[in-house]
Amino acid sequence: MALFDRLKDQAKNLQQQAQGGRGTTTGGAGRGGSHGARGGSRAQLVGVLKTQLGSLKTELKSGAYRDASMAMCALVAAADGHVDAAEIQQMESLILGNDVLQNFPPEQLRTRFHKHVDQLTRNFPQGKAEALQEIAKAAKKPTEARAVIQTGIVIAGADGHFSQAEQSILREACATLNLQPAEFQL
């Protein structure tokens, strides 16, 4: 737990620096994971969260984390109310390329992700409720709950753009997991 606390403090310090130095929180021209001057505080946050998740890889092997993360990814993909085939393909590539999610067989990830995307596409409010129920199952373990939100942020920020709809979905997921959105700069 000491490692998680240290990483959490690093993220908090980064958040304070970002609020003091740049008043923006909606991303920028940089790519997710970039630590350069371009891209702003959101890209730096995505990079820090990606590092944090990587350090927790050995702890994040439960089915609850896997299922909640796939529900979170589907919600991020459908945050604007629709998902097209290109977006699904891009999201699937991000999921399968994510270091922590490589703990799980790719077919398990695809099946769970597509199940939620299909539900969200058919009936967004009902699909959203079902995805949030799946996410809620990770609340039993605080490390996993935070990792689900971090995974959502990393996936959402991978394209360098963090939409208001994505931020809103992530804030709802925080509420579902009894986490404070401010902890994640949302």
mmCIF file of C-alpha atoms in Angstrom:
data_model
loop_
_atom_site.group_PDB
_atom_site.id
_atom_site.type_symbol
_atom_site.label_atom_id
_atom_site.label_comp_id
_atom_site.label_asym_id
_atom_site.label_seq_id
_atom_site.Cartn_x
_atom_site.Cartn_y
_atom_site.Cartn_z
ATOM 1 C CA MET A 1 0.000 0.000 0.000
ATOM 2 C CA ALA A 2 2.967 2.348 0.609
ATOM 3 C CA LEU A 3 3.804 2.249 -3.096
ATOM 4 C CA PHE A 4 0.259 3.283 -4.020
ATOM 5 C CA ASP A 5 0.353 6.141 -1.491
ATOM 6 C CA ARG A 6 3.648 7.374 -2.930
ATOM 7 C CA LEU A 7 2.265 7.233 -6.476
ATOM 8 C CA LYS A 8 -0.905 8.977 -5.359
ATOM 9 C CA ASP A 9 1.202 11.768 -3.826
ATOM 10 C CA GLN A 10 3.088 12.119 -7.118
ATOM 11 C CA ALA A 11 -0.185 12.489 -9.005
ATOM 12 C CA LYS A 12 -1.444 15.007 -6.445
ATOM 13 C CA ASN A 13 1.752 17.061 -6.774
ATOM 14 C CA LEU A 14 1.431 16.991 -10.552
ATOM 15 C CA GLN A 15 -2.182 18.123 -10.261
ATOM 16 C CA GLN A 16 -1.176 21.051 -8.024
ATOM 17 C CA GLN A 17 1.597 22.041 -10.437
ATOM 18 C CA ALA A 18 -0.813 21.878 -13.362
ATOM 19 C CA GLN A 19 -3.401 24.031 -11.618
ATOM 20 C CA GLY A 20 -0.777 26.570 -10.645
ATOM 21 C CA GLY A 21 1.022 26.717 -13.969
ATOM 22 C CA ARG A 22 -1.560 26.242 -16.687
ATOM 23 C CA GLY A 23 -5.222 26.914 -15.968
ATOM 24 C CA THR A 24 -6.365 24.358 -18.509
ATOM 25 C CA THR A 25 -7.611 20.868 -17.814
ATOM 26 C CA THR A 26 -9.012 19.816 -21.154
ATOM 27 C CA GLY A 27 -5.965 18.427 -22.872
ATOM 28 C CA GLY A 28 -4.130 19.991 -25.723
ATOM 29 C CA ALA A 29 -2.009 19.380 -28.732
ATOM 30 C CA GLY A 30 0.169 16.701 -27.139
ATOM 31 C CA ARG A 31 -0.278 12.966 -27.322
ATOM 32 C CA GLY A 32 -1.322 10.926 -24.317
ATOM 33 C CA GLY A 33 1.656 9.844 -22.297
ATOM 34 C CA SER A 34 3.870 12.680 -23.547
ATOM 35 C CA HIS A 35 5.965 14.357 -20.891
ATOM 36 C CA GLY A 36 7.078 17.250 -23.099
ATOM 37 C CA ALA A 37 6.099 20.884 -22.722
ATOM 38 C CA ARG A 38 3.428 20.596 -25.413
ATOM 39 C CA GLY A 39 0.256 18.799 -24.472
ATOM 40 C CA GLY A 40 -0.348 20.477 -21.146
ATOM 41 C CA SER A 41 -1.169 19.087 -17.789
ATOM 42 C CA ARG A 42 -3.646 16.469 -19.051
ATOM 43 C CA ALA A 43 -1.008 14.692 -21.144
ATOM 44 C CA GLN A 44 1.358 14.745 -18.161
ATOM 45 C CA LEU A 45 -1.369 13.323 -15.931
ATOM 46 C CA VAL A 46 -2.049 10.539 -18.439
ATOM 47 C CA GLY A 47 1.682 9.732 -18.440
ATOM 48 C CA VAL A 48 1.847 9.602 -14.644
ATOM 49 C CA LEU A 49 -1.272 7.426 -14.454
ATOM 50 C CA LYS A 50 0.119 5.054 -17.079
ATOM 51 C CA THR A 51 3.289 4.711 -14.986
ATOM 52 C CA GLN A 52 1.258 4.147 -11.815
ATOM 53 C CA LEU A 53 -0.817 1.448 -13.488
ATOM 54 C CA GLY A 54 2.319 -0.245 -14.770
ATOM 55 C CA SER A 55 3.741 -0.383 -11.254
ATOM 56 C CA LEU A 56 0.540 -2.081 -10.034
ATOM 57 C CA LYS A 57 0.430 -4.641 -12.859
ATOM 58 C CA THR A 58 1.085 -7.617 -10.589
ATOM 59 C CA GLU A 59 -1.798 -6.584 -8.294
ATOM 60 C CA LEU A 60 -4.341 -6.032 -11.065
ATOM 61 C CA LYS A 61 -5.177 -9.585 -12.098
ATOM 62 C CA SER A 62 -8.709 -10.050 -10.772
ATOM 63 C CA GLY A 63 -11.779 -10.648 -12.865
ATOM 64 C CA ALA A 64 -13.462 -7.662 -11.190
ATOM 65 C CA TYR A 65 -10.724 -5.313 -12.424
ATOM 66 C CA ARG A 66 -10.802 -6.852 -15.916
ATOM 67 C CA ASP A 67 -14.584 -6.583 -16.229
ATOM 68 C CA ALA A 68 -14.804 -3.100 -14.727
ATOM 69 C CA SER A 69 -11.997 -1.854 -16.975
ATOM 70 C CA MET A 70 -13.720 -3.157 -20.108
ATOM 71 C CA ALA A 71 -16.984 -1.514 -19.019
ATOM 72 C CA MET A 72 -15.029 1.711 -18.418
ATOM 73 C CA CYS A 73 -13.387 1.536 -21.858
ATOM 74 C CA ALA A 74 -16.756 0.992 -23.529
ATOM 75 C CA LEU A 75 -18.217 3.980 -21.669
ATOM 76 C CA VAL A 76 -15.300 6.152 -22.737
ATOM 77 C CA ALA A 77 -15.729 5.024 -26.347
ATOM 78 C CA ALA A 78 -19.460 5.781 -26.261
ATOM 79 C CA ALA A 79 -19.253 8.905 -24.097
ATOM 80 C CA ASP A 80 -20.577 11.135 -26.871
ATOM 81 C CA GLY A 81 -23.610 8.893 -27.378
ATOM 82 C CA HIS A 82 -22.435 6.920 -30.415
ATOM 83 C CA VAL A 83 -19.593 4.664 -31.478
ATOM 84 C CA ASP A 84 -18.451 4.063 -35.034
ATOM 85 C CA ALA A 85 -16.480 1.100 -36.353
ATOM 86 C CA ALA A 86 -13.216 3.061 -36.602
ATOM 87 C CA GLU A 87 -13.540 4.183 -32.988
ATOM 88 C CA ILE A 88 -14.189 0.610 -31.843
ATOM 89 C CA GLN A 89 -11.109 -0.585 -33.745
ATOM 90 C CA GLN A 90 -8.946 2.172 -32.256
ATOM 91 C CA MET A 91 -10.228 1.474 -28.728
ATOM 92 C CA GLU A 92 -9.613 -2.253 -29.136
ATOM 93 C CA SER A 93 -6.020 -1.553 -30.225
ATOM 94 C CA LEU A 94 -5.503 0.663 -27.170
ATOM 95 C CA ILE A 95 -6.939 -2.003 -24.868
ATOM 96 C CA LEU A 96 -4.837 -4.830 -26.321
ATOM 97 C CA GLY A 97 -1.716 -2.643 -26.252
ATOM 98 C CA ASN A 98 -2.206 -1.570 -22.636
ATOM 99 C CA ASP A 99 0.547 -3.067 -20.481
ATOM 100 C CA VAL A 100 -1.655 -3.824 -17.463
ATOM 101 C CA LEU A 101 -4.519 -5.271 -19.494
ATOM 102 C CA GLN A 102 -2.049 -7.736 -21.014
ATOM 103 C CA ASN A 103 -2.555 -9.662 -17.754
ATOM 104 C CA PHE A 104 -5.696 -11.038 -19.423
ATOM 105 C CA PRO A 105 -6.254 -13.089 -22.586
ATOM 106 C CA PRO A 106 -7.100 -10.758 -25.496
ATOM 107 C CA GLU A 107 -10.288 -12.659 -26.349
ATOM 108 C CA GLN A 108 -11.647 -12.120 -22.826
ATOM 109 C CA LEU A 109 -11.020 -8.396 -23.166
ATOM 110 C CA ARG A 110 -12.577 -8.194 -26.639
ATOM 111 C CA THR A 111 -15.675 -10.161 -25.594
ATOM 112 C CA ARG A 112 -16.339 -7.981 -22.542
ATOM 113 C CA PHE A 113 -15.595 -4.721 -24.344
ATOM 114 C CA HIS A 114 -17.859 -5.576 -27.295
ATOM 115 C CA LYS A 115 -20.650 -6.750 -24.969
ATOM 116 C CA HIS A 116 -20.755 -3.298 -23.363
ATOM 117 C CA VAL A 117 -20.362 -1.424 -26.652
ATOM 118 C CA ASP A 118 -23.281 -3.403 -28.112
ATOM 119 C CA GLN A 119 -25.449 -2.603 -25.082
ATOM 120 C CA LEU A 120 -24.517 1.083 -25.236
ATOM 121 C CA THR A 121 -25.244 1.194 -28.972
ATOM 122 C CA ARG A 122 -28.664 -0.459 -28.643
ATOM 123 C CA ASN A 123 -29.876 1.562 -25.673
ATOM 124 C CA PHE A 124 -27.378 4.066 -24.283
ATOM 125 C CA PRO A 125 -29.094 4.782 -20.915
ATOM 126 C CA GLN A 126 -29.611 1.092 -20.161
ATOM 127 C CA GLY A 127 -26.129 0.142 -21.413
ATOM 128 C CA LYS A 128 -24.616 2.913 -19.305
ATOM 129 C CA ALA A 129 -26.451 1.683 -16.200
ATOM 130 C CA GLU A 130 -25.229 -1.876 -16.823
ATOM 131 C CA ALA A 131 -21.648 -0.721 -17.396
ATOM 132 C CA LEU A 132 -21.713 1.325 -14.183
ATOM 133 C CA GLN A 133 -23.024 -1.739 -12.304
ATOM 134 C CA GLU A 134 -20.048 -3.702 -13.628
ATOM 135 C CA ILE A 135 -17.688 -0.901 -12.602
ATOM 136 C CA ALA A 136 -19.212 -0.825 -9.106
ATOM 137 C CA LYS A 137 -17.969 -4.380 -8.491
ATOM 138 C CA ALA A 138 -14.407 -3.027 -8.319
ATOM 139 C CA ALA A 139 -15.295 -0.785 -5.352
ATOM 140 C CA LYS A 140 -14.507 -3.583 -2.887
ATOM 141 C CA LYS A 141 -10.774 -3.085 -3.424
ATOM 142 C CA PRO A 142 -9.628 0.573 -3.390
ATOM 143 C CA THR A 143 -6.509 -0.158 -5.461
ATOM 144 C CA GLU A 144 -8.597 -1.771 -8.190
ATOM 145 C CA ALA A 145 -11.236 0.967 -8.042
ATOM 146 C CA ARG A 146 -8.603 3.646 -8.609
ATOM 147 C CA ALA A 147 -6.989 1.562 -11.334
ATOM 148 C CA VAL A 148 -10.310 1.348 -13.214
ATOM 149 C CA ILE A 149 -10.538 5.160 -13.275
ATOM 150 C CA GLN A 150 -6.856 5.445 -14.205
ATOM 151 C CA THR A 151 -7.375 2.963 -17.049
ATOM 152 C CA GLY A 152 -10.302 5.026 -18.302
ATOM 153 C CA ILE A 153 -8.243 8.215 -18.197
ATOM 154 C CA VAL A 154 -5.281 6.603 -19.973
ATOM 155 C CA ILE A 155 -7.552 5.220 -22.704
ATOM 156 C CA ALA A 156 -9.480 8.504 -23.039
ATOM 157 C CA GLY A 157 -6.301 10.560 -23.181
ATOM 158 C CA ALA A 158 -4.417 8.325 -25.610
ATOM 159 C CA ASP A 159 -5.466 10.433 -28.589
ATOM 160 C CA GLY A 160 -4.377 13.699 -26.948
ATOM 161 C CA HIS A 161 -7.971 14.896 -26.656
ATOM 162 C CA PHE A 162 -10.057 14.630 -23.512
ATOM 163 C CA SER A 163 -13.653 15.586 -24.291
ATOM 164 C CA GLN A 164 -16.134 16.970 -21.795
ATOM 165 C CA ALA A 165 -18.298 13.872 -22.393
ATOM 166 C CA GLU A 166 -15.376 11.582 -21.490
ATOM 167 C CA GLN A 167 -14.657 13.600 -18.359
ATOM 168 C CA SER A 168 -18.325 13.436 -17.375
ATOM 169 C CA ILE A 169 -18.414 9.635 -17.780
ATOM 170 C CA LEU A 170 -15.245 9.323 -15.697
ATOM 171 C CA ARG A 171 -16.739 11.528 -12.954
ATOM 172 C CA GLU A 172 -19.829 9.288 -12.891
ATOM 173 C CA ALA A 173 -17.598 6.235 -12.586
ATOM 174 C CA CYS A 174 -15.776 7.921 -9.690
ATOM 175 C CA ALA A 175 -19.102 8.417 -7.920
ATOM 176 C CA THR A 176 -19.983 4.764 -8.550
ATOM 177 C CA LEU A 177 -16.676 3.726 -6.955
ATOM 178 C CA ASN A 178 -16.939 6.230 -4.071
ATOM 179 C CA LEU A 179 -13.864 8.109 -5.287
ATOM 180 C CA GLN A 180 -13.378 11.861 -5.502
ATOM 181 C CA PRO A 181 -13.027 13.083 -9.122
ATOM 182 C CA ALA A 182 -10.549 15.745 -7.966
ATOM 183 C CA GLU A 183 -8.134 12.924 -7.064
ATOM 184 C CA PHE A 184 -7.862 12.320 -10.818
ATOM 185 C CA GLN A 185 -7.986 15.951 -11.914
ATOM 186 C CA LEU A 186 -11.540 15.549 -13.265
#
